[in-house]
CSV table of C-alpha atoms in Angstrom, one decimal:
chain,number,residue,atom,x,y,z
Q,1,MET,CA,-44.1,43.7,21.7
Q,2,SER,CA,-45.4,40.4,23.9
Q,3,THR,CA,-47.2,43.0,26.5
Q,4,PHE,CA,-48.5,44.7,23.6
Q,5,THR,CA,-50.1,41.8,22.7
Q,6,ARG,CA,-51.3,41.0,26.1
Q,7,SER,CA,-53.0,44.1,26.8
Q,8,SER,CA,-54.8,44.5,23.4
Q,9,THR,CA,-56.2,40.3,23.9
Q,10,SER,CA,-57.2,41.1,27.3
Q,11,SER,CA,-58.7,44.5,26.1
Q,12,SER,CA,-60.2,42.8,23.5
Q,13,THR,CA,-62.1,40.2,25.4
Q,14,SER,CA,-63.6,42.4,27.8
Q,15,SER,CA,-64.9,44.9,25.2
Q,16,SER,CA,-66.7,41.3,24.0
Q,17,THR,CA,-67.9,40.3,27.4
Q,18,GLY,CA,-69.2,44.0,27.9
Q,19,SER,CA,-70.7,44.0,24.7
Q,20,THR,CA,-72.9,41.0,25.6
Q,21,SER,CA,-74.3,42.0,29.5
Q,22,ASP,CA,-74.8,45.7,28.7
Q,23,GLY,CA,-75.7,46.5,25.1
Q,24,ARG,CA,-74.5,49.5,23.6
Q,25,ASN,CA,-73.0,51.3,26.6
Q,26,GLY,CA,-70.9,48.0,27.8
Q,27,THR,CA,-69.9,47.8,23.9
Q,28,MET,CA,-68.9,51.7,23.7
Q,29,ASN,CA,-67.1,51.6,27.3
Q,30,GLY,CA,-65.2,48.4,26.2
Q,31,THR,CA,-64.6,49.5,23.1
Q,32,THR,CA,-62.9,52.8,24.3
Q,33,GLY,CA,-61.1,51.4,27.4
Q,34,GLY,CA,-59.3,48.6,25.1
Q,35,THR,CA,-58.4,51.8,22.8
Q,36,LEU,CA,-57.2,54.1,25.5
Q,37,LYS,CA,-54.9,50.4,27.3
Q,38,ALA,CA,-53.5,50.0,23.6
Q,39,THR,CA,-52.4,52.8,23.0
Q,40,GLY,CA,-50.9,53.7,26.6
Q,41,ALA,CA,-49.0,50.8,25.9
Q,42,ASN,CA,-47.9,51.2,22.3
Q,43,ARG,CA,-46.6,54.8,23.7
Q,44,ARG,CA,-45.0,53.7,26.5
Q,45,PRO,CA,-41.1,53.1,26.4
Q,46,HIS,CA,-40.3,49.8,27.7
Q,47,LEU,CA,-37.0,47.4,27.4
Q,48,SER,CA,-37.5,43.9,26.5
Q,49,GLY,CA,-35.3,41.2,26.0
Q,50,MET,CA,-31.6,40.7,27.2
Q,51,THR,CA,-31.5,44.1,28.0
Q,52,TRP,CA,-35.0,43.8,30.3
Q,53,LEU,CA,-33.3,41.3,32.0
Q,54,VAL,CA,-29.8,43.0,33.0
Q,55,TRP,CA,-31.6,46.3,33.6
Q,56,ARG,CA,-34.1,44.4,36.0
Q,57,GLN,CA,-31.2,42.0,37.2
Q,58,HIS,CA,-29.4,45.3,38.7
Q,59,ARG,CA,-31.9,47.7,38.9
Q,60,ALA,CA,-31.4,48.6,42.5
Q,61,ALA,CA,-27.1,49.4,41.8
Q,62,PHE,CA,-28.4,51.3,38.4
Q,63,TRP,CA,-31.1,53.5,40.6
Q,64,THR,CA,-28.7,54.1,43.7
Q,65,ILE,CA,-25.8,55.4,41.1
Q,66,LEU,CA,-28.4,57.8,39.2
Q,67,ALA,CA,-29.9,58.9,42.6
Q,68,ALA,CA,-26.9,59.5,44.5
Q,69,THR,CA,-26.0,61.6,41.1
Q,70,ALA,CA,-28.8,64.0,41.2
Q,71,ILE,CA,-28.9,64.7,44.7
Q,72,SER,CA,-25.0,65.6,44.1
Q,73,VAL,CA,-25.6,67.3,41.3
Q,74,ALA,CA,-28.3,69.6,43.0
Q,75,TRP,CA,-26.1,69.9,45.8
Q,76,ILE,CA,-23.0,71.4,43.8
Q,77,VAL,CA,-25.2,73.5,41.6
Q,78,TYR,CA,-26.4,75.1,44.9
Q,79,GLN,CA,-22.6,75.2,46.2
Q,80,ARG,CA,-22.0,76.8,43.3
Q,81,GLY,CA,-24.4,79.7,43.6
Q,82,GLN,CA,-23.1,80.4,47.0
Q,83,LEU,CA,-19.6,81.2,45.8
Q,84,VAL,CA,-20.9,83.2,43.1
Q,85,ASP,CA,-22.4,85.4,45.5
Q,86,PHE,CA,-19.5,85.2,47.8
Q,87,LEU,CA,-17.3,86.4,45.0
Q,88,ASP,CA,-19.2,89.2,43.6
Q,89,GLY,CA,-19.7,90.7,47.1
Q,90,TYR,CA,-16.2,90.3,47.2
Q,91,GLY,CA,-15.8,92.3,44.6
Q,92,TYR,CA,-13.3,89.3,42.5
Q,93,PRO,CA,-11.3,89.1,40.6
Q,94,GLY,CA,-10.2,92.8,41.5
Q,95,LYS,CA,-9.6,91.9,44.8
Q,96,SER,CA,-7.4,88.8,45.1
Q,97,LEU,CA,-8.7,86.1,47.0
Q,98,ASP,CA,-5.6,85.7,49.1
Q,99,GLU,CA,-7.0,88.8,51.6
Q,100,ALA,CA,-10.2,87.2,51.6
Q,101,GLY,CA,-9.1,86.1,54.9
Q,102,GLY,CA,-11.2,83.6,57.1
Q,103,THR,CA,-14.6,84.0,54.7
Q,104,LEU,CA,-12.8,82.0,52.1
Q,105,PRO,CA,-12.7,78.7,54.1
Q,106,GLN,CA,-15.8,77.1,54.1
Q,107,TYR,CA,-16.3,77.8,50.4
Q,108,VAL,CA,-12.5,75.3,50.2
Q,109,ASP,CA,-14.0,73.3,52.8
Q,110,ALA,CA,-16.8,72.9,50.4
Q,111,PHE,CA,-14.3,71.8,47.3
Q,112,SER,CA,-12.4,69.6,49.4
Q,113,PHE,CA,-15.4,67.7,50.9
Q,114,ILE,CA,-16.8,66.9,47.3
Q,115,SER,CA,-13.6,66.4,45.5
Q,116,ILE,CA,-12.9,63.8,48.2
Q,117,GLY,CA,-16.7,61.9,47.0
Q,118,LEU,CA,-15.8,62.3,43.2
Q,119,GLN,CA,-12.0,60.7,43.7
Q,120,ALA,CA,-13.8,57.8,45.5
Q,121,ILE,CA,-16.3,57.0,43.1
Q,122,PRO,CA,-13.9,55.0,41.1
Q,123,ILE,CA,-12.8,52.5,43.7
Q,124,LEU,CA,-16.9,52.6,45.5
Q,125,LEU,CA,-18.0,51.5,41.7
Q,126,GLY,CA,-15.4,49.3,41.0
Q,127,VAL,CA,-16.0,47.3,44.2
Q,128,PHE,CA,-19.9,47.5,44.3
Q,129,LEU,CA,-20.6,47.4,41.0
Q,130,GLY,CA,-17.9,46.0,38.8
Q,131,ALA,CA,-16.5,42.7,40.7
Q,132,PRO,CA,-20.6,41.3,41.3
Q,133,LEU,CA,-21.5,42.1,38.1
Q,134,ILE,CA,-20.8,38.8,36.3
Q,135,ALA,CA,-18.7,36.8,39.5
Q,136,GLY,CA,-22.4,37.1,41.0
Q,137,ASP,CA,-23.8,34.9,37.9
Q,138,LEU,CA,-21.0,32.9,38.3
Q,139,GLU,CA,-21.4,31.9,41.8
Q,140,ASN,CA,-24.8,31.3,42.4
Q,141,GLY,CA,-25.1,29.8,38.6
Q,142,THR,CA,-27.1,32.5,37.0
Q,143,ALA,CA,-24.5,32.2,34.0
Q,144,LYS,CA,-25.6,28.6,33.4
Q,145,LEU,CA,-29.2,29.4,33.1
Q,146,VAL,CA,-28.3,32.3,30.4
Q,147,ALA,CA,-26.3,30.1,28.6
Q,148,ALA,CA,-28.9,27.1,28.5
Q,149,GLN,CA,-31.5,30.1,27.2
Q,150,SER,CA,-31.6,31.1,22.8
Q,151,GLY,CA,-29.3,34.4,23.6
Q,152,SER,CA,-25.9,34.0,23.2
Q,153,ARG,CA,-23.3,34.2,26.1
Q,154,THR,CA,-21.5,36.9,24.3
Q,155,ARG,CA,-25.2,39.1,23.8
Q,156,TRP,CA,-25.4,38.5,27.6
Q,157,LEU,CA,-22.2,39.8,28.5
Q,158,ALA,CA,-22.0,42.8,25.9
Q,159,THR,CA,-25.6,43.9,27.2
Q,160,LYS,CA,-24.1,43.7,30.8
Q,161,LEU,CA,-21.3,45.9,30.1
Q,162,ALA,CA,-23.0,48.1,27.7
Q,163,LEU,CA,-25.4,49.0,30.2
Q,164,ALA,CA,-23.1,49.2,33.5
Q,165,GLY,CA,-21.0,51.5,31.2
Q,166,LEU,CA,-23.3,53.8,30.3
Q,167,VAL,CA,-25.0,54.2,34.0
Q,168,VAL,CA,-20.9,54.7,34.7
Q,169,VAL,CA,-20.5,57.3,32.0
Q,170,VAL,CA,-24.0,59.3,32.6
Q,171,SER,CA,-23.4,59.7,36.3
Q,172,THR,CA,-19.4,60.5,36.2
Q,173,GLY,CA,-20.2,62.4,33.1
Q,174,ALA,CA,-22.6,64.7,35.0
Q,175,LEU,CA,-20.6,64.8,37.6
Q,176,SER,CA,-17.4,65.7,36.4
Q,177,ALA,CA,-19.3,68.8,34.0
Q,178,VAL,CA,-21.0,70.0,37.2
Q,179,PHE,CA,-18.0,70.1,39.5
Q,180,GLY,CA,-15.8,71.5,36.3
Q,181,TRP,CA,-18.6,74.6,36.2
Q,182,TRP,CA,-18.8,75.3,39.6
Q,183,TRP,CA,-14.7,75.2,40.2
Q,184,ASN,CA,-14.4,77.7,36.7
Q,185,PRO,CA,-14.6,81.2,38.5
Q,186,VAL,CA,-11.5,80.3,40.6
Q,187,LYS,CA,-10.1,77.9,38.9
Q,188,SER,CA,-6.3,79.9,38.6
Q,189,GLU,CA,-6.4,80.2,42.2
Q,190,SER,CA,-4.2,77.8,44.1
Q,191,VAL,CA,-5.5,79.3,47.3
Q,192,VAL,CA,-8.7,77.4,46.3
Q,193,MET,CA,-7.6,74.1,44.4
Q,194,GLU,CA,-3.9,73.3,42.6
Q,195,TRP,CA,-5.2,72.1,39.3
Q,196,THR,CA,-2.3,69.9,39.4
Q,197,SER,CA,-4.1,67.7,42.6
Q,198,GLY,CA,-5.8,64.8,42.8
Q,199,GLU,CA,-9.1,67.1,43.6
Q,200,ALA,CA,-9.1,69.0,40.5
Q,201,PHE,CA,-7.3,67.1,38.0
Q,202,ASN,CA,-8.9,63.7,38.7
Q,203,THR,CA,-12.7,64.9,39.1
Q,204,THR,CA,-13.0,67.2,35.9
Q,205,GLY,CA,-12.7,66.8,32.2
Q,206,PRO,CA,-13.0,63.2,30.9
Q,207,VAL,CA,-10.5,61.9,33.5
Q,208,PRO,CA,-13.3,60.9,36.1
Q,209,VAL,CA,-15.5,59.2,33.6
Q,210,ALA,CA,-11.8,57.0,31.9
Q,211,LEU,CA,-10.7,56.7,35.6
Q,212,THR,CA,-14.1,54.5,36.7
Q,213,LEU,CA,-14.7,52.7,33.7
Q,214,LEU,CA,-11.3,51.6,34.2
Q,215,SER,CA,-12.1,50.5,37.7
Q,216,VAL,CA,-15.5,49.1,37.0
Q,217,PHE,CA,-14.6,46.9,33.9
Q,218,GLY,CA,-11.1,46.0,35.6
Q,219,GLY,CA,-13.1,44.6,38.6
Q,220,VAL,CA,-15.6,42.6,36.5
Q,221,ALA,CA,-12.9,41.2,34.9
Q,222,LEU,CA,-11.0,39.9,38.2
Q,223,GLY,CA,-14.7,38.8,38.9
Q,224,VAL,CA,-15.0,36.6,35.9
Q,225,VAL,CA,-11.4,35.2,36.5
Q,226,LEU,CA,-12.0,34.8,40.5
Q,227,ARG,CA,-15.4,33.4,40.5
Q,228,ARG,CA,-16.3,34.3,43.6
Q,229,THR,CA,-17.9,37.7,44.5
Q,230,LEU,CA,-16.7,38.3,48.3
Q,231,THR,CA,-13.0,37.5,46.9
Q,232,ALA,CA,-13.3,39.6,43.9
Q,233,MET,CA,-14.9,42.8,45.7
Q,234,VAL,CA,-11.6,42.9,47.8
Q,235,VAL,CA,-9.1,42.0,45.5
Q,236,THR,CA,-11.0,44.6,42.8
Q,237,PHE,CA,-10.6,47.2,46.1
Q,238,GLY,CA,-6.6,46.4,45.8
Q,239,PHE,CA,-6.8,47.0,42.3
Q,240,THR,CA,-8.4,50.2,42.5
Q,241,VAL,CA,-6.7,51.6,44.9
Q,242,ALA,CA,-3.1,50.8,43.0
Q,243,LEU,CA,-5.0,52.4,39.9
Q,244,GLN,CA,-5.4,55.7,41.7
Q,245,LEU,CA,-2.0,55.5,43.4
Q,246,ALA,CA,-0.4,54.9,40.0
Q,247,TRP,CA,-2.3,57.4,38.1
Q,248,GLY,CA,-1.5,59.9,40.8
Q,249,TYR,CA,2.6,58.8,40.5
Q,250,PHE,CA,2.5,59.3,36.4
Q,251,MET,CA,-0.1,62.4,36.2
Q,252,LEU,CA,1.9,65.3,35.9
Q,253,SER,CA,4.5,63.4,33.4
Q,254,LEU,CA,1.7,64.3,31.0
Q,255,GLY,CA,2.3,67.7,30.4
Q,256,ASN,CA,5.3,69.4,28.6
Q,257,ALA,CA,7.3,71.6,31.4
Q,258,VAL,CA,8.3,74.6,30.2
Q,259,THR,CA,11.5,76.3,31.5
Q,260,VAL,CA,12.3,80.2,32.1
Q,261,THR,CA,15.6,81.5,32.8
Q,262,THR,CA,17.0,84.9,34.2
Q,263,ASN,CA,20.6,85.9,34.3
Q,264,LYS,CA,20.4,89.0,37.1
Q,265,GLY,CA,22.0,86.8,39.6
Q,266,VAL,CA,20.5,84.9,42.5
Q,267,THR,CA,20.1,87.4,45.5
Q,268,GLY,CA,18.0,90.6,45.7
Q,269,ASP,CA,14.7,91.4,44.7
Q,270,SER,CA,13.1,90.7,40.9
Q,271,VAL,CA,15.6,88.0,40.4
Q,272,SER,CA,13.4,85.2,40.4
Q,273,PRO,CA,11.5,84.1,36.9
Q,274,SER,CA,7.6,85.3,36.9
Q,275,LEU,CA,5.4,82.8,36.0
Q,276,PRO,CA,1.9,82.8,34.3
Q,277,HIS,CA,-0.2,83.0,36.8
Q,278,GLY,CA,-2.1,79.7,37.7
Q,279,ALA,CA,1.2,77.8,37.1
Q,280,TYR,CA,2.8,74.8,38.6
Q,281,GLU,CA,6.0,75.2,39.6
Q,282,ILE,CA,7.6,72.0,39.3
Q,283,ASP,CA,11.6,72.5,40.1
Q,284,GLN,CA,13.7,75.8,40.4
Q,285,SER,CA,17.7,75.7,40.0
Q,286,PHE,CA,20.9,78.0,39.5
Q,287,VAL,CA,22.0,78.3,35.4
Q,288,THR,CA,25.4,79.1,34.6
Q,289,GLY,CA,26.8,81.7,32.2
Q,290,SER,CA,27.1,78.5,29.7
Q,291,GLY,CA,23.6,77.5,30.1
Q,292,ASP,CA,24.4,74.5,32.6
Q,293,LEU,CA,21.7,74.0,35.4
Q,294,LEU,CA,23.0,73.6,38.8
Q,295,GLY,CA,21.2,72.5,41.6
Q,296,TRP,CA,19.7,74.8,43.7
Q,297,GLY,CA,21.3,73.8,46.9
Q,298,THR,CA,24.5,74.0,45.5
Q,299,CYS,CA,27.3,76.0,47.9
Q,300,SER,CA,24.7,75.6,50.8
Q,301,GLY,CA,27.4,74.3,52.8
Q,302,SER,CA,28.9,77.7,52.8
Q,303,GLY,CA,29.4,78.7,56.4
Q,304,THR,CA,29.0,82.7,55.2
Q,305,GLU,CA,26.7,84.8,53.2
Q,306,ALA,CA,30.0,86.1,51.6
Q,307,ALA,CA,31.4,82.4,51.3
Q,308,ARG,CA,28.6,81.1,49.3
Q,309,GLN,CA,28.5,84.3,47.1
Q,310,VAL,CA,32.0,82.9,46.4
Q,311,CYS,CA,31.2,79.8,45.7
Q,312,LEU,CA,28.3,80.9,43.4
Q,313,ASP,CA,31.0,83.0,41.5
Q,314,LYS,CA,33.7,80.4,41.2
Q,315,ALA,CA,30.8,78.0,39.6
Q,316,ASP,CA,29.9,81.3,37.1
Q,317,VAL,CA,26.1,80.9,38.3
Q,318,VAL,CA,24.4,83.7,36.8
Q,319,GLY,CA,20.6,83.4,37.4
Q,320,TRP,CA,17.9,81.0,38.2
Q,321,ALA,CA,16.1,78.5,36.0
Q,322,THR,CA,12.3,77.8,36.9
Q,323,GLU,CA,10.5,74.7,35.4
Q,324,TYR,CA,6.6,74.8,35.4
Q,325,LEU,CA,3.2,73.8,34.2
Q,326,PRO,CA,1.0,76.5,32.5
Q,327,LEU,CA,-2.4,76.0,33.2
Q,328,SER,CA,-3.5,76.3,29.6
Q,329,GLN,CA,-1.9,72.6,29.3
Q,330,MET,CA,-4.5,70.9,31.8
Q,331,ASN,CA,-7.3,70.2,29.1
Q,332,ALA,CA,-4.6,68.4,26.6
Q,333,MET,CA,-3.2,67.2,29.9
Q,334,GLN,CA,-6.7,65.5,31.1
Q,335,TRP,CA,-7.4,63.9,27.3
Q,336,PHE,CA,-4.1,62.5,27.0
Q,337,GLY,CA,-4.5,60.8,29.8
Q,338,ALA,CA,-7.8,59.4,29.5
Q,339,SER,CA,-7.1,58.2,26.3
Q,340,ILE,CA,-4.5,56.0,28.0
Q,341,LEU,CA,-7.2,55.2,30.2
Q,342,PHE,CA,-9.7,54.7,27.7
Q,343,ALA,CA,-7.0,52.1,25.7
Q,344,LEU,CA,-6.4,50.2,28.8
Q,345,THR,CA,-10.4,50.0,29.2
Q,346,ALA,CA,-10.9,48.6,25.7
Q,347,GLY,CA,-8.1,46.0,26.2
Q,348,VAL,CA,-9.9,44.9,29.2
Q,349,VAL,CA,-13.0,44.7,27.6
Q,350,ALA,CA,-11.4,42.5,24.7
Q,351,PHE,CA,-10.3,40.3,27.2
Q,352,LEU,CA,-13.9,39.8,28.8
Q,353,PHE,CA,-15.0,38.7,25.4
Q,354,LEU,CA,-11.9,36.6,24.8
Q,355,TRP,CA,-12.3,35.0,27.8
Q,356,GLY,CA,-15.9,34.7,28.5
Q,357,ARG,CA,-16.0,32.9,24.4
Q,358,LYS,CA,-15.1,29.5,26.4
Q,359,ARG,CA,-15.0,30.3,30.2
Q,360,LEU,CA,-17.8,32.3,31.1
Q,361,VAL,CA,-20.1,29.6,32.3
């Protein structure tokens, strides 16, 4: 509103001056100019108050993130076009990609290259956006200046988190969606990417959004506690790396493993259980006539094949048991894992507001 008032006042002053000096033409020009300026100011969207202040303070980081996202999205869209052209020319899915030979690796390498970059986003944004977001203000005294104004500390903190969170959600959400769209035509092909690997599971669906939000807000919390930008960035780097490792360790436990068994013996052809296309095999073991499971290394110490068979018969081994995760569970596993990460993020945000009520400045 203040911008609009200044523009209108300025235009009115110019109009009056023009009327006095130029007569009818001056009045017409001044009135028209004032009307156009007022209309333009009225139509132009703008931020104000605390939102404007926070955006202006961090606009370089925000615009860099959004610009990098736009460039990455454009490159992924181009790569998908290349992949689809290759698959159409090759005759997929009529022909298996296992027989593609030397023409496939360039597309697999493209997936790996982008996936590495996407998996690094939570770490990079946690260190370079989250850690300095408030730690910098605490270190250089800006937080005290803000606290002395009419706006409350809670509002200032909420605006900071909201704008940073919005930029994170927009950028990671867009990259996740377009990367999943690129991968979708060959999603069930392990020769391209295993869906249970971090390069696929952590870069599609809601997981990258959840991981990045927790990394960024975790970095903010560390910055608030440590109150030194460089120290907060170093500690945040360790936190985000540890988060990635812990997430990778527990990731597969998000699904419900399925076990399929056979009773046709353990040697010869067609005795192993057949798994659905795209399924990820977790473990394989022997199954006995009573339904008990024995490790696949049972009787491996037998000197000859005949002695091994005698050992297996004595153990009453009748077939194989294979434990696997079907591809159909991927979406549910991602949302379940993301809900846990979102809950942890909510806990961090609650901590920030509780801490900020008394110790933010």
